[in-house]
mmCIF file of C-alpha atoms in Angstrom:
data_model
loop_
_atom_site.group_PDB
_atom_site.id
_atom_site.type_symbol
_atom_site.label_atom_id
_atom_site.label_comp_id
_atom_site.label_asym_id
_atom_site.label_seq_id
_atom_site.Cartn_x
_atom_site.Cartn_y
_atom_site.Cartn_z
ATOM 1 C CA UNK X 669 230.853 48.793 19.681
ATOM 2 C CA UNK X 670 234.522 46.749 20.380
ATOM 3 C CA UNK X 671 237.645 49.083 20.212
ATOM 4 C CA UNK X 672 238.944 48.232 16.933
ATOM 5 C CA UNK X 673 243.025 49.547 18.317
ATOM 6 C CA UNK X 674 246.310 48.727 18.990
ATOM 7 C CA UNK X 675 248.438 50.036 21.042
ATOM 8 C CA UNK X 676 252.231 49.160 20.824
ATOM 9 C CA UNK X 677 254.990 49.518 23.867
ATOM 10 C CA UNK X 678 258.516 49.466 22.974
ATOM 11 C CA UNK X 679 261.391 50.757 20.873
ATOM 12 C CA UNK X 680 261.675 53.817 18.683
ATOM 13 C CA UNK X 681 265.028 53.533 16.375
ATOM 14 C CA UNK X 682 266.854 55.491 13.798
ATOM 15 C CA UNK X 683 268.574 52.498 11.921
ATOM 16 C CA UNK X 684 271.136 53.292 10.297
ATOM 17 C CA UNK X 685 272.170 50.547 7.635
ATOM 18 C CA UNK X 686 275.009 49.477 6.082
ATOM 19 C CA UNK X 687 275.193 46.531 2.700
ATOM 20 C CA UNK X 688 277.932 45.006 1.388
ATOM 21 C CA UNK X 689 278.648 41.871 -0.347
ATOM 22 C CA UNK X 690 279.805 40.299 2.652
ATOM 23 C CA UNK X 691 279.915 40.997 6.376
ATOM 24 C CA UNK X 692 283.478 42.624 7.283
ATOM 25 C CA UNK X 693 285.764 39.799 9.712
ATOM 26 C CA UNK X 694 286.756 40.859 13.366
ATOM 27 C CA UNK X 695 289.253 44.009 12.396
ATOM 28 C CA UNK X 696 288.393 43.904 8.599
ATOM 29 C CA UNK X 697 287.249 46.616 6.679
ATOM 30 C CA UNK X 698 284.957 46.328 4.088
ATOM 31 C CA UNK X 699 283.782 48.714 1.277
ATOM 32 C CA UNK X 700 279.897 48.865 1.327
ATOM 33 C CA UNK X 701 277.986 49.246 -1.265
ATOM 34 C CA UNK X 702 273.947 51.417 -0.177
ATOM 35 C CA UNK X 703 273.189 53.382 3.581
ATOM 36 C CA UNK X 704 270.334 54.067 4.111
ATOM 37 C CA UNK X 705 269.094 56.233 7.432
ATOM 38 C CA UNK X 706 265.249 55.290 8.537
ATOM 39 C CA UNK X 707 262.441 54.874 11.406
ATOM 40 C CA UNK X 708 262.992 51.482 13.122
ATOM 41 C CA UNK X 709 262.977 49.766 16.260
ATOM 42 C CA UNK X 710 260.921 46.964 16.830
ATOM 43 C CA UNK X 711 258.038 49.017 18.815
ATOM 44 C CA UNK X 712 257.915 51.072 15.972
ATOM 45 C CA UNK X 713 258.407 48.620 13.702
ATOM 46 C CA UNK X 714 255.158 46.541 14.455
ATOM 47 C CA UNK X 715 253.161 49.884 15.488
ATOM 48 C CA UNK X 716 253.755 50.836 11.363
ATOM 49 C CA UNK X 717 252.750 47.354 10.803
ATOM 50 C CA UNK X 718 249.710 47.617 12.712
ATOM 51 C CA UNK X 719 248.227 50.201 10.856
ATOM 52 C CA UNK X 720 249.022 48.865 7.458
ATOM 53 C CA UNK X 721 247.290 46.617 8.303
ATOM 54 C CA UNK X 722 243.992 48.938 8.732
ATOM 55 C CA UNK X 723 243.650 49.190 12.604
ATOM 56 C CA UNK X 724 244.502 52.720 14.588
ATOM 57 C CA UNK X 725 247.276 52.728 16.144
ATOM 58 C CA UNK X 726 249.059 54.515 18.818
ATOM 59 C CA UNK X 727 252.513 54.595 20.685
ATOM 60 C CA UNK X 728 253.759 54.652 24.129
ATOM 61 C CA UNK X 729 257.645 54.920 23.718
ATOM 62 C CA UNK X 730 260.413 57.873 24.419
ATOM 63 C CA UNK X 731 262.641 59.231 21.536
ATOM 64 C CA UNK X 732 265.515 62.347 22.544
ATOM 65 C CA UNK X 733 266.406 65.886 21.486
ATOM 66 C CA UNK X 734 268.571 65.057 18.440
ATOM 67 C CA UNK X 735 267.722 65.634 14.394
ATOM 68 C CA UNK X 736 267.093 62.065 14.787
ATOM 69 C CA UNK X 737 263.887 62.877 16.767
ATOM 70 C CA UNK X 738 262.254 64.408 14.108
ATOM 71 C CA UNK X 739 263.115 61.102 11.186
ATOM 72 C CA UNK X 740 261.710 59.043 13.219
ATOM 73 C CA UNK X 741 258.411 60.644 14.344
ATOM 74 C CA UNK X 742 257.985 61.798 10.776
ATOM 75 C CA UNK X 743 258.457 58.602 10.080
ATOM 76 C CA UNK X 744 256.372 57.184 12.786
ATOM 77 C CA UNK X 745 253.355 60.016 11.286
ATOM 78 C CA UNK X 746 254.009 59.050 7.847
ATOM 79 C CA UNK X 747 252.938 55.871 7.990
ATOM 80 C CA UNK X 748 249.596 56.531 9.919
ATOM 81 C CA UNK X 749 250.094 55.929 13.762
ATOM 82 C CA UNK X 750 249.158 58.374 16.666
ATOM 83 C CA UNK X 751 251.960 59.932 18.034
ATOM 84 C CA UNK X 752 250.146 61.411 21.313
ATOM 85 C CA UNK X 753 251.794 58.298 23.826
ATOM 86 C CA UNK X 754 255.775 59.410 22.329
ATOM 87 C CA UNK X 755 257.334 61.481 25.394
ATOM 88 C CA UNK X 756 260.222 63.292 23.940
ATOM 89 C CA UNK X 757 263.016 63.109 26.802
ATOM 90 C CA UNK X 758 266.533 64.833 27.947
ATOM 91 C CA UNK X 759 269.244 62.722 25.347
ATOM 92 C CA UNK X 760 270.056 61.541 22.148
ATOM 93 C CA UNK X 761 267.191 59.182 19.955
ATOM 94 C CA UNK X 762 268.155 55.663 20.132
ATOM 95 C CA UNK X 763 269.982 54.097 16.934
ATOM 96 C CA UNK X 764 270.689 50.666 15.806
ATOM 97 C CA UNK X 765 273.649 50.075 13.548
ATOM 98 C CA UNK X 766 272.754 47.508 11.057
ATOM 99 C CA UNK X 767 274.760 45.283 8.453
ATOM 100 C CA UNK X 768 273.604 43.159 5.311
ATOM 101 C CA UNK X 769 275.179 40.919 3.333
ATOM 102 C CA UNK X 770 273.905 40.393 -0.347
ATOM 103 C CA UNK X 771 272.318 36.763 0.716
ATOM 104 C CA UNK X 772 269.739 39.123 3.499
ATOM 105 C CA UNK X 773 271.114 37.938 6.275
ATOM 106 C CA UNK X 774 272.565 41.184 8.927
ATOM 107 C CA UNK X 775 273.779 42.043 12.406
ATOM 108 C CA UNK X 776 272.133 43.768 14.554
ATOM 109 C CA UNK X 777 273.697 46.689 17.691
ATOM 110 C CA UNK X 778 271.169 48.273 19.295
ATOM 111 C CA UNK X 779 271.470 51.158 21.527
ATOM 112 C CA UNK X 780 268.908 52.224 23.049
ATOM 113 C CA UNK X 781 269.396 55.589 24.660
ATOM 114 C CA UNK X 782 266.261 57.029 25.230
ATOM 115 C CA UNK X 783 263.993 53.981 25.357
ATOM 116 C CA UNK X 784 265.535 53.559 28.607
ATOM 117 C CA UNK X 785 263.183 56.519 29.732
ATOM 118 C CA UNK X 786 259.735 54.485 28.803
ATOM 119 C CA UNK X 787 258.560 54.083 32.456
ATOM 120 C CA UNK X 788 255.895 52.510 34.284
ATOM 121 C CA UNK X 789 254.540 55.252 34.779
ATOM 122 C CA UNK X 790 253.864 56.626 31.337
ATOM 123 C CA UNK X 791 253.177 52.766 30.581
ATOM 124 C CA UNK X 792 250.337 53.268 32.726
ATOM 125 C CA UNK X 793 248.795 56.803 31.770
ATOM 126 C CA UNK X 794 249.068 55.963 28.899
ATOM 127 C CA UNK X 795 247.211 52.730 28.813
ATOM 128 C CA UNK X 796 244.622 54.861 31.008
ATOM 129 C CA UNK X 797 244.098 57.349 28.280
ATOM 130 C CA UNK X 798 243.751 54.662 25.520
ATOM 131 C CA UNK X 799 241.884 51.774 26.929
ATOM 132 C CA UNK X 800 238.095 52.545 25.375
ATOM 133 C CA UNK X 801 240.033 52.440 21.711
ATOM 134 C CA UNK X 802 241.960 49.670 21.643
ATOM 135 C CA UNK X 803 242.343 46.005 22.058
ATOM 136 C CA UNK X 804 245.169 44.440 21.477
ATOM 137 C CA UNK X 805 248.672 45.303 22.932
ATOM 138 C CA UNK X 806 251.602 44.868 21.546
ATOM 139 C CA UNK X 807 254.914 44.132 23.295
ATOM 140 C CA UNK X 808 258.768 43.759 23.071
ATOM 141 C CA UNK X 809 261.700 43.692 24.823
ATOM 142 C CA UNK X 810 263.573 46.247 23.498
ATOM 143 C CA UNK X 811 263.169 48.684 26.038
ATOM 144 C CA UNK X 812 263.856 47.835 29.851
ATOM 145 C CA UNK X 813 262.147 44.499 30.915
ATOM 146 C CA UNK X 814 260.321 44.904 33.782
ATOM 147 C CA UNK X 815 258.646 48.256 31.423
ATOM 148 C CA UNK X 816 257.724 45.517 29.452
ATOM 149 C CA UNK X 817 256.792 43.296 32.289
ATOM 150 C CA UNK X 818 254.290 45.729 33.971
ATOM 151 C CA UNK X 819 253.104 47.086 30.956
ATOM 152 C CA UNK X 820 252.015 42.959 29.739
ATOM 153 C CA UNK X 821 250.302 43.301 33.696
ATOM 154 C CA UNK X 822 248.910 46.764 33.111
ATOM 155 C CA UNK X 823 247.216 45.683 29.530
ATOM 156 C CA UNK X 824 246.003 42.163 30.886
ATOM 157 C CA UNK X 825 244.799 44.469 34.040
ATOM 158 C CA UNK X 826 242.484 46.745 31.846
ATOM 159 C CA UNK X 827 241.010 43.631 29.433
ATOM 160 C CA UNK X 828 243.270 44.095 26.344
ATOM 161 C CA UNK X 829 244.582 41.354 24.560
ATOM 162 C CA UNK X 830 248.378 41.093 25.287
ATOM 163 C CA UNK X 831 250.645 39.882 22.676
ATOM 164 C CA UNK X 832 254.434 39.335 23.489
ATOM 165 C CA UNK X 833 257.037 39.278 20.852
ATOM 166 C CA UNK X 834 259.909 38.254 22.936
ATOM 167 C CA UNK X 835 262.801 40.048 20.958
ATOM 168 C CA UNK X 836 265.728 40.359 21.968
ATOM 169 C CA UNK X 837 265.339 36.948 23.605
ATOM 170 C CA UNK X 838 266.156 37.481 27.474
ATOM 171 C CA UNK X 839 265.195 35.808 30.486
ATOM 172 C CA UNK X 840 262.373 37.289 31.620
ATOM 173 C CA UNK X 841 260.235 36.739 35.334
ATOM 174 C CA UNK X 842 257.829 33.393 35.923
ATOM 175 C CA UNK X 843 254.730 35.619 37.127
ATOM 176 C CA UNK X 844 254.410 37.741 33.888
ATOM 177 C CA UNK X 845 254.197 34.829 31.214
ATOM 178 C CA UNK X 846 250.679 34.248 32.401
ATOM 179 C CA UNK X 847 249.411 37.896 31.590
ATOM 180 C CA UNK X 848 250.491 37.166 27.795
ATOM 181 C CA UNK X 849 247.697 35.779 25.779
ATOM 182 C CA UNK X 850 250.132 35.369 22.898
ATOM 183 C CA UNK X 851 254.182 34.785 22.642
ATOM 184 C CA UNK X 852 255.298 35.007 19.106
ATOM 185 C CA UNK X 853 259.048 33.844 18.878
ATOM 186 C CA UNK X 854 261.200 32.721 16.329
ATOM 187 C CA UNK X 855 262.577 29.850 16.264
ATOM 188 C CA UNK X 856 266.397 31.104 17.894
ATOM 189 C CA UNK X 857 264.295 33.366 20.368
ATOM 190 C CA UNK X 858 262.786 29.979 21.119
ATOM 191 C CA UNK X 859 265.633 28.409 22.059
ATOM 192 C CA UNK X 860 267.209 31.071 23.963
ATOM 193 C CA UNK X 861 264.307 31.019 26.006
ATOM 194 C CA UNK X 862 263.370 27.387 26.684
ATOM 195 C CA UNK X 863 265.877 25.794 26.335
ATOM 196 C CA UNK X 864 264.931 23.933 23.813
ATOM 197 C CA UNK X 865 266.855 23.898 20.001
ATOM 198 C CA UNK X 866 263.896 24.307 17.338
ATOM 199 C CA UNK X 867 265.116 22.824 14.228
ATOM 200 C CA UNK X 868 261.891 21.485 13.292
ATOM 201 C CA UNK X 869 257.856 21.411 13.892
ATOM 202 C CA UNK X 870 258.530 18.764 16.458
ATOM 203 C CA UNK X 871 261.240 20.668 18.761
ATOM 204 C CA UNK X 872 259.074 23.864 17.720
ATOM 205 C CA UNK X 873 256.335 22.627 19.529
ATOM 206 C CA UNK X 874 258.758 21.015 22.557
ATOM 207 C CA UNK X 875 259.150 25.286 23.084
ATOM 208 C CA UNK X 876 255.613 26.185 22.338
ATOM 209 C CA UNK X 877 254.593 23.430 25.184
ATOM 210 C CA UNK X 878 257.020 25.351 27.663
ATOM 211 C CA UNK X 879 254.980 28.373 27.232
ATOM 212 C CA UNK X 880 251.896 27.579 28.087
ATOM 213 C CA UNK X 881 253.591 25.372 31.153
ATOM 214 C CA UNK X 882 254.557 28.511 32.440
ATOM 215 C CA UNK X 883 250.629 30.476 31.562
ATOM 216 C CA UNK X 884 250.909 31.681 28.411
ATOM 217 C CA UNK X 885 247.764 31.151 26.322
ATOM 218 C CA UNK X 886 248.926 31.041 22.809
ATOM 219 C CA UNK X 887 252.897 30.516 21.018
ATOM 220 C CA UNK X 888 252.910 31.247 17.885
ATOM 221 C CA UNK X 889 256.286 29.983 16.849
ATOM 222 C CA UNK X 890 257.594 31.151 13.458
ATOM 223 C CA UNK X 891 260.116 29.656 11.828
ATOM 224 C CA UNK X 892 261.170 31.440 7.820
ATOM 225 C CA UNK X 893 260.949 29.647 5.681
ATOM 226 C CA UNK X 894 259.149 26.742 7.390
ATOM 227 C CA UNK X 895 256.319 28.510 8.075
ATOM 228 C CA UNK X 896 254.655 29.193 11.767
ATOM 229 C CA UNK X 897 253.232 26.607 14.191
ATOM 230 C CA UNK X 898 250.680 27.431 16.337
ATOM 231 C CA UNK X 899 249.621 25.850 19.856
ATOM 232 C CA UNK X 900 247.223 25.994 22.317
ATOM 233 C CA UNK X 901 245.857 24.295 25.018
ATOM 234 C CA UNK X 902 243.480 22.635 22.740
ATOM 235 C CA UNK X 903 244.865 22.374 19.457
ATOM 236 C CA UNK X 904 248.327 22.682 17.283
ATOM 237 C CA UNK X 905 248.295 23.673 13.461
ATOM 238 C CA UNK X 906 251.408 24.157 11.134
ATOM 239 C CA UNK X 907 251.644 27.377 8.774
ATOM 240 C CA UNK X 908 253.141 27.172 5.516
ATOM 241 C CA UNK X 909 255.462 29.859 4.552
ATOM 242 C CA UNK X 910 254.267 31.766 1.340
ATOM 243 C CA UNK X 911 257.457 31.542 -1.053
ATOM 244 C CA UNK X 912 259.521 35.266 -1.634
ATOM 245 C CA UNK X 913 262.565 35.601 -2.050
ATOM 246 C CA UNK X 914 264.494 37.595 0.357
ATOM 247 C CA UNK X 915 266.277 40.392 0.052
ATOM 248 C CA UNK X 916 266.606 41.764 4.063
ATOM 249 C CA UNK X 917 265.569 39.760 6.753
ATOM 250 C CA UNK X 918 266.239 42.676 9.088
ATOM 251 C CA UNK X 919 261.814 43.399 9.960
ATOM 252 C CA UNK X 920 260.195 40.724 8.792
ATOM 253 C CA UNK X 921 259.550 39.269 12.578
ATOM 254 C CA UNK X 922 258.136 43.119 13.518
ATOM 255 C CA UNK X 923 255.914 42.657 9.726
ATOM 256 C CA UNK X 924 253.946 39.279 11.267
ATOM 257 C CA UNK X 925 253.775 40.648 14.819
ATOM 258 C CA UNK X 926 252.820 44.120 14.160
ATOM 259 C CA UNK X 927 249.951 42.731 10.959
ATOM 260 C CA UNK X 928 248.667 39.520 13.453
ATOM 261 C CA UNK X 929 248.311 41.899 15.768
ATOM 262 C CA UNK X 930 246.071 44.761 14.270
ATOM 263 C CA UNK X 931 243.833 41.559 12.335
ATOM 264 C CA UNK X 932 242.924 40.906 15.376
ATOM 265 C CA UNK X 933 241.868 43.842 16.658
ATOM 266 C CA UNK X 934 239.543 44.598 13.829
ATOM 267 C CA UNK X 935 237.825 41.705 14.735
ATOM 268 C CA UNK X 936 239.606 39.078 11.845
ATOM 269 C CA UNK X 937 239.599 35.027 13.851
ATOM 270 C CA UNK X 938 243.275 33.656 14.979
ATOM 271 C CA UNK X 939 243.937 31.863 11.996
ATOM 272 C CA UNK X 940 243.585 34.239 10.206
ATOM 273 C CA UNK X 941 245.694 37.085 12.034
ATOM 274 C CA UNK X 942 248.307 34.684 11.541
ATOM 275 C CA UNK X 943 247.486 34.611 8.371
ATOM 276 C CA UNK X 944 248.066 37.837 7.445
ATOM 277 C CA UNK X 945 250.785 37.986 10.080
ATOM 278 C CA UNK X 946 252.680 36.095 7.917
ATOM 279 C CA UNK X 947 251.952 37.313 4.765
ATOM 280 C CA UNK X 948 253.491 40.340 6.159
ATOM 281 C CA UNK X 949 256.315 38.741 7.298
ATOM 282 C CA UNK X 950 257.397 37.413 3.984
ATOM 283 C CA UNK X 951 256.470 40.707 2.449
ATOM 284 C CA UNK X 952 258.834 41.557 4.603
ATOM 285 C CA UNK X 953 261.786 40.019 3.559
ATOM 286 C CA UNK X 954 261.675 40.993 -0.377
ATOM 287 C CA UNK X 955 262.945 45.354 -0.206
ATOM 288 C CA UNK X 956 265.834 46.492 2.083
ATOM 289 C CA UNK X 957 265.644 47.730 5.311
ATOM 290 C CA UNK X 958 263.425 48.256 8.212
ATOM 291 C CA UNK X 959 260.051 50.530 8.004
ATOM 292 C CA UNK X 960 260.240 50.302 3.790
ATOM 293 C CA UNK X 961 260.054 46.999 3.885
ATOM 294 C CA UNK X 962 256.762 47.049 5.698
ATOM 295 C CA UNK X 963 254.117 45.686 3.151
ATOM 296 C CA UNK X 964 250.333 47.734 2.952
ATOM 297 C CA UNK X 965 247.269 45.996 3.039
ATOM 298 C CA UNK X 966 246.357 45.124 -0.422
ATOM 299 C CA UNK X 967 250.064 43.826 -0.674
ATOM 300 C CA UNK X 968 249.355 41.718 1.818
ATOM 301 C CA UNK X 969 245.863 40.531 1.270
ATOM 302 C CA UNK X 970 246.995 39.878 -2.776
ATOM 303 C CA UNK X 971 249.771 37.288 -1.547
ATOM 304 C CA UNK X 972 247.403 35.265 0.336
ATOM 305 C CA UNK X 973 244.651 35.582 -2.305
ATOM 306 C CA UNK X 974 247.427 34.475 -5.243
ATOM 307 C CA UNK X 975 248.502 31.791 -2.519
ATOM 308 C CA UNK X 976 244.963 30.873 -2.277
ATOM 309 C CA UNK X 977 244.424 30.471 -6.247
ATOM 310 C CA UNK X 978 247.748 28.561 -6.349
ATOM 311 C CA UNK X 979 246.686 26.040 -4.090
ATOM 312 C CA UNK X 980 243.268 25.402 -5.867
ATOM 313 C CA UNK X 981 244.615 24.948 -9.665
#
């Protein structure tokens, strides 16, 4: 039987989020409307999203020895993520300080802390322990770059489908791209990595070509309200966005990649997996926060079904 699980190698943070009508200018103080403290981190968000898709999900990551540890581990467990590959290390759990304005736009300062302790040996051990149960490896760049690149190589060597969400965008060594089956940047990340300013489908296709030229198998450029552009050597396809009213865009990309990876792992074809990812990303923008905004499988399938019904009327 084909393995149907997902292994996420990545970051876990405690997300400290302040909501206000507008973001303060330099040196200014504004009064906020709300505050939350929840599980976050791109790795954890993607693990939660993958678990919500129905795929058995493990996470290889590090947390510290502080009160935030219990908050984030409890959050992961509640969402169905298996914690056997999460290590507790000395020091403090990673923290993300997020500010969100009334339009749903945000800015974020991430302090990695324990996430910086995840190393190549830990990753290798985790892949070896779960390789018979997982088919997809999800990666992001909130852990040390060299560790993420090692995970890509080790995952490919283990026969896993390796998916990289290159966020936050940063330069990667040229030799890592051939180990990536799928890369899922948004338009700004694609711009930073490729030097192509992505403003429409034509420039998104140019950016996607940059990834393919370096050896990646498949580039999916997510374009927010513009949908997503899927590019392989064989074909280019545009997927229109699902219509929603955004409240907070914080974890939309993580919802996309997590649901996409989970759908792939459970045996859905790539195009269907992209639809699941896009519906999850759209729904994630309709609620405040990171992990609390990540939708369940029923919600995702309902949005897809409703959109299909609307298209056939």
